[in-house]
Short mmCIF file of C-alpha atoms in Angstrom, two decimals:
data_model
loop_
_atom_site.label_atom_id
_atom_site.label_comp_id
_atom_site.label_asym_id
_atom_site.label_seq_id
_atom_site.Cartn_x
_atom_site.Cartn_y
_atom_site.Cartn_z
CA MET Y 191 3.51 15.29 32.19
CA SER Y 192 0.18 13.94 33.42
CA GLY Y 193 -2.42 12.02 31.43
CA GLU Y 194 -3.02 8.44 30.32
CA LEU Y 195 -0.20 6.97 28.26
CA LYS Y 196 -1.28 5.43 24.95
CA ARG Y 197 1.55 3.32 23.58
CA GLY Y 198 1.50 3.39 19.78
CA LEU Y 199 -1.26 6.04 19.97
CA GLU Y 200 -3.77 3.18 20.02
CA GLY Y 201 -7.32 4.52 20.28
CA VAL Y 202 -6.16 8.16 20.22
CA LEU Y 203 -8.14 10.51 17.98
CA VAL Y 204 -5.81 13.01 16.32
CA THR Y 205 -7.94 14.45 13.52
CA GLU Y 206 -11.24 14.29 11.66
CA SER Y 207 -11.46 12.79 8.19
CA GLU Y 208 -14.10 12.24 5.51
CA LEU Y 209 -12.06 9.64 3.65
CA SER Y 210 -12.51 6.16 5.12
CA PHE Y 211 -14.34 4.54 8.01
CA ILE Y 212 -13.51 1.21 9.65
CA ASP Y 213 -15.77 -0.74 12.02
CA GLY Y 214 -13.43 -3.37 13.39
CA ASP Y 215 -16.16 -5.26 15.22
CA ALA Y 216 -18.50 -5.48 12.23
CA GLY Y 217 -15.74 -6.00 9.65
CA GLN Y 218 -16.80 -2.94 7.69
CA LEU Y 219 -14.72 -0.62 5.50
CA ILE Y 220 -16.16 2.45 3.80
CA TYR Y 221 -14.59 4.99 1.40
CA ARG Y 222 -16.44 8.31 1.54
CA GLY Y 223 -19.75 6.60 2.31
CA TYR Y 224 -19.43 3.67 -0.11
CA ALA Y 225 -19.00 0.09 1.12
CA ILE Y 226 -15.75 -1.54 0.00
CA GLU Y 227 -17.72 -4.50 -1.33
CA ASP Y 228 -19.61 -2.25 -3.76
CA LEU Y 229 -16.49 -0.38 -4.84
CA ALA Y 230 -14.50 -3.58 -5.34
CA ARG Y 231 -17.28 -5.03 -7.49
CA ASP Y 232 -18.29 -1.98 -9.52
CA ALA Y 233 -15.60 0.74 -9.41
CA SER Y 234 -12.25 1.01 -11.16
CA TYR Y 235 -9.16 2.24 -9.35
CA GLU Y 236 -9.38 5.49 -11.31
CA GLU Y 237 -12.93 6.02 -10.00
CA VAL Y 238 -11.76 5.40 -6.44
CA LEU Y 239 -8.90 7.88 -6.86
CA TYR Y 240 -11.34 10.50 -8.09
CA LEU Y 241 -13.68 9.74 -5.19
CA LEU Y 242 -10.93 10.04 -2.59
CA TRP Y 243 -9.42 13.22 -4.03
CA HIS Y 244 -12.61 15.04 -5.05
CA GLY Y 245 -15.20 13.78 -2.57
CA GLU Y 246 -17.62 12.29 -5.09
CA LEU Y 247 -17.74 9.68 -7.81
CA PRO Y 248 -16.99 11.02 -11.30
CA THR Y 249 -19.46 11.24 -14.13
CA SER Y 250 -18.60 9.35 -17.30
CA SER Y 251 -17.04 12.41 -18.93
CA GLU Y 252 -15.16 13.35 -15.73
CA LEU Y 253 -13.80 9.81 -15.47
CA ASP Y 254 -12.64 9.83 -19.09
CA GLU Y 255 -10.85 13.14 -18.65
CA PHE Y 256 -9.30 12.10 -15.33
CA SER Y 257 -8.14 8.74 -16.72
CA ASP Y 258 -6.62 10.41 -19.77
CA GLU Y 259 -4.75 12.88 -17.56
CA LEU Y 260 -3.33 10.05 -15.45
CA ALA Y 261 -2.31 8.09 -18.54
CA ALA Y 262 -0.54 11.15 -19.97
CA HIS Y 263 1.83 11.19 -16.97
CA ARG Y 264 2.85 7.50 -17.00
CA ASP Y 265 5.94 7.64 -19.17
CA LEU Y 266 9.37 8.18 -17.64
CA GLY Y 267 12.21 10.37 -18.86
CA ASP Y 268 15.80 9.23 -19.27
CA GLY Y 269 16.84 10.74 -15.93
CA ILE Y 270 14.51 8.71 -13.74
CA LEU Y 271 15.12 5.60 -15.86
CA ASP Y 272 18.85 5.98 -15.22
CA VAL Y 273 18.15 6.08 -11.48
CA ALA Y 274 15.98 2.94 -11.72
CA ARG Y 275 18.65 1.16 -13.75
CA GLU Y 276 21.38 2.05 -11.25
CA LEU Y 277 19.26 0.83 -8.32
CA ALA Y 278 18.61 -2.45 -10.12
CA GLU Y 279 22.31 -2.90 -10.90
CA GLN Y 280 23.14 -2.25 -7.24
CA ASP Y 281 20.59 -4.93 -6.26
CA GLU Y 282 18.69 -2.48 -4.06
CA SER Y 283 15.66 -4.00 -2.37
CA PRO Y 284 12.33 -3.19 -4.10
CA MET Y 285 10.91 -1.01 -1.31
CA ALA Y 286 14.14 0.91 -0.85
CA ALA Y 287 14.31 1.37 -4.63
CA LEU Y 288 10.73 2.65 -4.73
CA ARG Y 289 11.42 5.08 -1.87
CA THR Y 290 14.45 6.47 -3.70
CA LEU Y 291 12.61 6.68 -7.02
CA VAL Y 292 9.64 8.55 -5.54
CA SER Y 293 12.02 11.06 -4.02
CA ALA Y 294 13.96 11.35 -7.28
CA MET Y 295 10.74 11.96 -9.23
CA SER Y 296 10.48 15.40 -7.64
CA ALA Y 297 13.62 16.48 -9.50
CA TYR Y 298 11.74 16.04 -12.78
CA ASP Y 299 8.56 17.85 -11.70
CA GLU Y 300 8.65 21.58 -12.37
CA HIS Y 301 5.97 22.13 -9.72
CA ALA Y 302 7.71 20.09 -7.00
CA ASP Y 303 9.08 23.21 -5.26
CA PHE Y 304 6.03 25.41 -5.84
CA GLU Y 305 6.14 28.09 -3.16
CA ASP Y 306 2.68 27.44 -1.70
CA VAL Y 307 2.73 23.73 -0.85
CA THR Y 308 -0.93 23.88 0.21
CA ASP Y 309 -2.23 25.05 -3.20
CA ARG Y 310 -4.88 22.42 -3.91
CA GLU Y 311 -4.89 22.68 -7.70
CA VAL Y 312 -1.11 22.41 -7.90
CA ASN Y 313 -1.21 19.48 -5.49
CA LEU Y 314 -3.84 17.68 -7.56
CA GLU Y 315 -1.53 17.93 -10.55
CA LYS Y 316 1.34 16.58 -8.44
CA ALA Y 317 -0.98 13.81 -7.26
CA LYS Y 318 -1.68 12.71 -10.82
CA ARG Y 319 2.00 12.67 -11.70
CA ILE Y 320 3.05 10.77 -8.59
CA THR Y 321 0.24 8.22 -8.83
CA ALA Y 322 0.73 7.70 -12.58
CA LYS Y 323 4.50 7.29 -12.38
CA MET Y 324 4.82 5.06 -9.31
CA PRO Y 325 3.71 1.92 -11.20
CA SER Y 326 6.01 2.90 -14.06
CA VAL Y 327 9.13 3.29 -11.92
CA LEU Y 328 8.39 0.02 -10.11
CA ALA Y 329 7.90 -1.85 -13.40
CA ALA Y 330 11.05 -0.30 -14.87
CA TYR Y 331 13.14 -1.27 -11.81
CA ALA Y 332 11.71 -4.82 -11.85
CA ARG Y 333 12.53 -5.27 -15.53
CA PHE Y 334 16.02 -3.80 -15.25
CA ARG Y 335 16.99 -6.12 -12.40
CA ARG Y 336 16.13 -9.17 -14.51
CA GLY Y 337 17.99 -7.79 -17.51
CA ASP Y 338 15.00 -6.66 -19.58
CA ASP Y 339 14.41 -3.35 -21.34
CA TYR Y 340 11.95 -0.67 -20.27
CA VAL Y 341 8.45 -1.09 -21.68
CA ALA Y 342 6.76 2.22 -22.49
CA PRO Y 343 3.21 2.64 -21.16
CA ASN Y 344 0.15 1.82 -23.23
CA SER Y 345 -2.38 4.65 -23.06
CA ASP Y 346 -5.15 2.34 -24.26
CA LEU Y 347 -4.96 0.36 -21.01
CA ASN Y 348 -6.30 1.42 -17.64
CA HIS Y 349 -4.09 2.02 -14.61
CA ALA Y 350 -4.08 -1.60 -13.40
CA ALA Y 351 -3.71 -3.30 -16.78
CA ASN Y 352 -0.98 -0.89 -17.85
CA PHE Y 353 1.17 -1.77 -14.84
CA LEU Y 354 0.96 -5.48 -15.65
CA TYR Y 355 1.80 -4.66 -19.27
CA MET Y 356 4.83 -2.56 -18.29
CA LEU Y 357 5.95 -5.26 -15.85
CA ASN Y 358 5.56 -8.28 -18.13
CA GLY Y 359 5.79 -6.82 -21.63
CA GLU Y 360 2.43 -8.21 -22.73
CA GLU Y 361 -1.16 -7.16 -22.22
CA PRO Y 362 -2.86 -9.06 -19.40
CA ASN Y 363 -6.01 -11.01 -20.07
CA GLU Y 364 -9.29 -9.65 -18.80
CA VAL Y 365 -9.36 -11.83 -15.67
CA LEU Y 366 -5.89 -10.74 -14.55
CA ALA Y 367 -6.54 -7.07 -15.32
CA GLU Y 368 -9.85 -7.05 -13.42
CA THR Y 369 -8.33 -8.91 -10.46
CA PHE Y 370 -5.42 -6.51 -10.17
CA ASP Y 371 -7.70 -3.49 -10.51
CA MET Y 372 -9.83 -4.86 -7.66
CA ALA Y 373 -6.72 -5.37 -5.53
CA LEU Y 374 -5.75 -1.73 -6.08
CA VAL Y 375 -9.24 -0.62 -5.03
CA LEU Y 376 -9.11 -2.73 -1.87
CA HIS Y 377 -5.74 -1.32 -0.79
CA ALA Y 378 -6.37 2.34 -1.71
CA ASP Y 379 -7.09 3.65 1.78
CA HIS Y 380 -7.44 2.40 5.34
CA GLY Y 381 -7.76 5.17 7.86
CA LEU Y 382 -4.75 6.42 9.82
CA ASN Y 383 -2.49 3.43 9.34
CA ALA Y 384 1.20 4.02 10.08
CA SER Y 385 2.26 5.03 6.56
CA THR Y 386 -0.70 7.37 6.12
CA PHE Y 387 0.00 8.99 9.47
CA SER Y 388 3.67 9.47 8.62
CA ALA Y 389 2.65 11.21 5.39
CA MET Y 390 0.36 13.48 7.39
CA VAL Y 391 3.07 14.28 9.95
CA THR Y 392 5.42 15.25 7.13
CA ALA Y 393 2.76 17.34 5.40
CA SER Y 394 1.87 19.06 8.67
CA THR Y 395 5.31 20.69 8.70
CA LEU Y 396 4.35 22.23 5.33
CA SER Y 397 6.78 19.98 3.55
CA ASP Y 398 5.84 19.12 -0.04
CA MET Y 399 3.80 16.19 -1.34
CA TYR Y 400 6.81 14.27 -2.68
CA SER Y 401 8.39 14.37 0.78
CA ALA Y 402 5.13 13.21 2.36
CA VAL Y 403 4.78 10.27 -0.03
CA THR Y 404 8.45 9.36 0.40
CA SER Y 405 7.90 9.28 4.17
CA ALA Y 406 4.93 6.98 3.66
CA VAL Y 407 6.87 4.58 1.44
CA GLY Y 408 9.63 4.41 4.04
CA THR Y 409 7.11 3.67 6.77
CA LEU Y 410 5.37 0.98 4.71
CA SER Y 411 8.69 -0.81 4.25
CA GLY Y 412 8.76 -1.81 7.93
CA SER Y 413 7.91 -5.44 8.67
CA LEU Y 414 5.12 -4.50 11.11
CA HIS Y 415 3.24 -2.63 8.36
CA GLY Y 416 4.00 -3.82 4.82
CA GLY Y 417 5.43 -7.18 3.86
CA ALA Y 418 2.92 -9.51 5.48
CA ASN Y 419 1.54 -10.77 2.16
CA ALA Y 420 5.05 -11.61 0.96
CA ASN Y 421 5.63 -13.52 4.20
CA VAL Y 422 2.33 -15.36 3.73
CA MET Y 423 3.38 -16.53 0.27
CA ARG Y 424 6.80 -17.61 1.50
CA MET Y 425 5.03 -19.60 4.22
CA LEU Y 426 2.71 -21.27 1.70
CA LYS Y 427 5.68 -22.18 -0.48
CA ASP Y 428 7.44 -23.67 2.56
CA VAL Y 429 4.33 -25.73 3.29
CA ASP Y 430 4.23 -26.90 -0.31
CA ASP Y 431 7.94 -27.79 -0.32
CA SER Y 432 7.60 -29.75 2.92
CA ASP Y 433 4.95 -32.13 1.48
CA MET Y 434 3.23 -31.87 4.86
CA ASP Y 435 -0.44 -31.33 5.50
CA PRO Y 436 -0.91 -27.54 5.89
CA VAL Y 437 -2.46 -27.86 9.35
CA GLU Y 438 0.34 -30.13 10.60
CA TRP Y 439 2.93 -27.71 9.22
CA VAL Y 440 1.26 -24.81 11.03
CA LYS Y 441 1.08 -26.81 14.28
CA ASP Y 442 4.80 -27.51 14.07
CA ALA Y 443 5.54 -23.85 13.33
CA LEU Y 444 3.53 -22.72 16.32
CA ASP Y 445 5.26 -25.30 18.53
CA ARG Y 446 8.57 -23.75 17.44
CA GLY Y 447 7.29 -20.38 18.62
CA GLU Y 448 6.86 -18.99 15.10
CA ARG Y 449 4.08 -16.64 14.07
CA VAL Y 450 1.75 -17.44 11.18
CA ALA Y 451 1.72 -14.46 8.84
CA GLY Y 452 -1.50 -12.83 7.65
CA PHE Y 453 -3.59 -13.12 10.82
CA GLY Y 454 -4.77 -10.46 13.25
CA HIS Y 455 -5.07 -6.73 12.76
CA ARG Y 456 -4.73 -3.66 14.97
CA VAL Y 457 -8.21 -2.50 13.93
CA TYR Y 458 -10.30 -5.57 12.95
CA ASN Y 459 -11.61 -7.98 15.57
CA VAL Y 460 -13.28 -10.12 12.89
CA LYS Y 461 -12.30 -11.15 9.37
CA ASP Y 462 -11.00 -8.27 7.30
CA PRO Y 463 -13.67 -7.53 4.65
CA ARG Y 464 -10.92 -7.16 2.06
CA ALA Y 465 -9.72 -10.68 2.85
CA LYS Y 466 -13.18 -12.03 2.05
CA ILE Y 467 -13.14 -10.40 -1.38
CA LEU Y 468 -9.57 -11.43 -2.23
CA GLY Y 469 -10.25 -14.96 -1.02
CA GLU Y 470 -12.97 -15.23 -3.65
CA LYS Y 471 -10.57 -13.88 -6.28
CA SER Y 472 -7.88 -16.35 -5.26
CA GLU Y 473 -10.38 -19.17 -5.64
CA ALA Y 474 -11.47 -17.90 -9.06
CA LEU Y 475 -7.88 -17.64 -10.30
CA GLY Y 476 -7.18 -21.16 -9.09
CA LYS Y 477 -10.19 -22.51 -10.95
CA ALA Y 478 -9.25 -20.62 -14.12
CA ALA Y 479 -5.71 -22.06 -13.97
CA GLY Y 480 -6.90 -25.54 -13.07
CA ASP Y 481 -4.79 -25.49 -9.90
CA MET Y 482 -6.55 -25.00 -6.57
CA LYS Y 483 -3.47 -25.83 -4.47
CA TRP Y 484 -2.70 -22.36 -3.15
CA TYR Y 485 -6.30 -21.47 -2.40
CA GLU Y 486 -7.08 -24.77 -0.68
CA MET Y 487 -3.89 -24.55 1.35
CA SER Y 488 -4.84 -21.02 2.45
CA VAL Y 489 -8.33 -22.12 3.47
CA ALA Y 490 -6.95 -24.99 5.54
CA VAL Y 491 -4.59 -22.64 7.39
CA GLU Y 492 -7.34 -20.07 7.93
CA GLU Y 493 -9.78 -22.62 9.35
CA TYR Y 494 -7.20 -23.97 11.78
CA ILE Y 495 -5.89 -20.61 13.02
CA SER Y 496 -9.40 -19.18 13.31
CA GLY Y 497 -10.68 -22.22 15.17
CA GLU Y 498 -7.71 -22.80 17.47
CA LYS Y 499 -6.39 -19.30 18.02
CA GLY Y 500 -9.47 -17.16 17.44
CA LEU Y 501 -7.60 -15.03 14.89
CA ALA Y 502 -9.10 -13.95 11.59
CA PRO Y 503 -7.13 -13.35 8.38
CA ASN Y 504 -6.32 -9.84 7.25
CA VAL Y 505 -6.08 -8.48 3.71
CA ASP Y 506 -2.54 -9.78 3.29
CA PHE Y 507 -3.48 -13.41 3.76
CA TYR Y 508 -5.36 -13.86 0.50
CA SER Y 509 -3.62 -11.15 -1.50
CA ALA Y 510 -0.55 -13.40 -1.30
CA SER Y 511 -1.97 -16.31 -3.29
CA THR Y 512 -3.85 -13.91 -5.55
CA TYR Y 513 -0.67 -12.08 -6.60
CA TYR Y 514 1.31 -15.31 -6.87
CA GLN Y 515 -1.22 -16.82 -9.25
CA MET Y 516 -0.89 -13.63 -11.33
CA GLY Y 517 2.83 -14.30 -11.75
CA ILE Y 518 3.99 -11.29 -9.70
CA PRO Y 519 7.37 -11.74 -7.94
CA ILE Y 520 6.96 -12.09 -4.20
CA ASP Y 521 9.24 -9.20 -3.26
CA LEU Y 522 7.08 -6.82 -5.31
CA TYR Y 523 3.99 -7.40 -3.16
CA THR Y 524 4.72 -4.57 -0.71
CA PRO Y 525 5.73 -2.08 -3.45
CA ILE Y 526 2.44 -2.90 -5.18
CA PHE Y 527 0.71 -2.11 -1.89
CA ALA Y 528 2.36 1.33 -2.12
CA VAL Y 529 1.32 1.74 -5.76
CA SER Y 530 -2.30 1.41 -4.59
CA ARG Y 531 -2.12 3.14 -1.19
CA VAL Y 532 -0.52 6.26 -2.68
CA GLY Y 533 -4.07 7.31 -3.60
CA GLY Y 534 -5.08 7.27 0.06
CA TRP Y 535 -1.83 8.84 1.23
CA ILE Y 536 -2.38 11.76 -1.12
CA ALA Y 537 -6.03 12.13 -0.11
CA HIS Y 538 -5.05 12.42 3.56
CA VAL Y 539 -2.24 14.84 2.72
CA LEU Y 540 -4.75 17.03 0.85
CA GLU Y 541 -7.02 16.97 3.90
CA GLN Y 542 -4.07 17.86 6.13
CA TYR Y 543 -3.15 20.84 3.96
CA ASP Y 544 -6.77 22.06 3.89
CA ASP Y 545 -6.86 22.48 7.67
CA ASN Y 546 -3.27 22.22 8.76
CA ARG Y 547 -1.90 22.13 12.26
CA LEU Y 548 1.59 20.89 13.02
CA ILE Y 549 1.40 17.36 14.43
CA ARG Y 550 3.55 17.49 17.54
CA PRO Y 551 2.70 15.04 20.35
CA ARG Y 552 4.61 14.91 23.63
CA ALA Y 553 6.29 12.13 25.58
CA ARG Y 554 6.15 11.51 29.31
CA TYR Y 555 9.69 12.05 30.60
CA THR Y 556 10.97 9.18 32.76
CA GLY Y 557 14.64 10.15 33.04
CA ASP Y 558 16.67 11.80 35.79
CA THR Y 559 16.31 15.43 36.90
CA ASP Y 560 18.49 17.83 38.93
CA LEU Y 561 21.80 16.07 38.23
CA ASP Y 562 24.97 17.99 39.08
CA PHE Y 563 27.12 18.59 35.99
CA PRO Y 564 30.63 17.09 36.53
CA ALA Y 565 33.76 18.56 35.04
CA LEU Y 566 35.30 16.62 32.18
CA ASP Y 567 38.24 15.34 34.26
CA GLU Y 568 35.86 14.11 36.96
CA ARG Y 569 33.78 11.78 34.73
#
């Protein structure tokens, strides 16, 4: 087969989308025309979901109705709780548990096997249920594995605050709730990243939305996609435990041939705009707690790597210390990424269904041809 080979499909255009735009040279991220900086500052996660799924920001009444509908789907039945409890007892990893739970959720959705998988109204209802329940199943699993009981959702709290409540059993303060809501906004969509593309490939076969989201969760679990922020925090803790200067620790790590997590990006050639915003939040949380250690350590590492290696931090670099200062267990960082990104996954799946064509690329064959087939006793 002739044509230029593009390993990893880098730079290949496979579709058109109205959802998000990335300028990797300018460090710009846009959701449906709105700069990420404006959305992070002024929009809730619910508003961003509405924007991604409906193409415009909601009015006040539309937002209230949409938020109420999401909240109404948060609670979990005994069946899915039993699955979460069993996964926790089996010590399943958080991302594998989330993948299994998302798939299992379809068994408790009467519309999961609706005959026309492209029906937009049915899919929007599925979208609300999936997005509302993903934080709930993750919180339930996290509580079960540490021996705690399930905490039922609080309909008076927004999407972000309710997750922290279901995870910790107490309402978060305003600073924590606002910070987590902003983190969800920042992670909601990011073009055709690997997990989004896998969801689209699944949807393009006219498989259902639960299958598409399950595919995306499985893709996100890979170390080259999700997990970088958890690795960043483990690195920072290693630096702290070593009692070494952060820069000296990084120099030693590089001399050993190790990579420093949280730097570089397939799309951005400059600092990830989301990293700038989360860096400010990490600093604010440190000041509020009276402990600037994690933020200052992160800045020292960033300045050295940027100056010596010419690499800029990505969104994972500062989300690590932000989540850690919020008391979130490190191995939940990637599942939380999924809890946010599901909004973007679903938006792209809806776009795929609206103008579907089976995604079926080809490979250049490099094997043998015209071999003579030997009889079994001659091999």
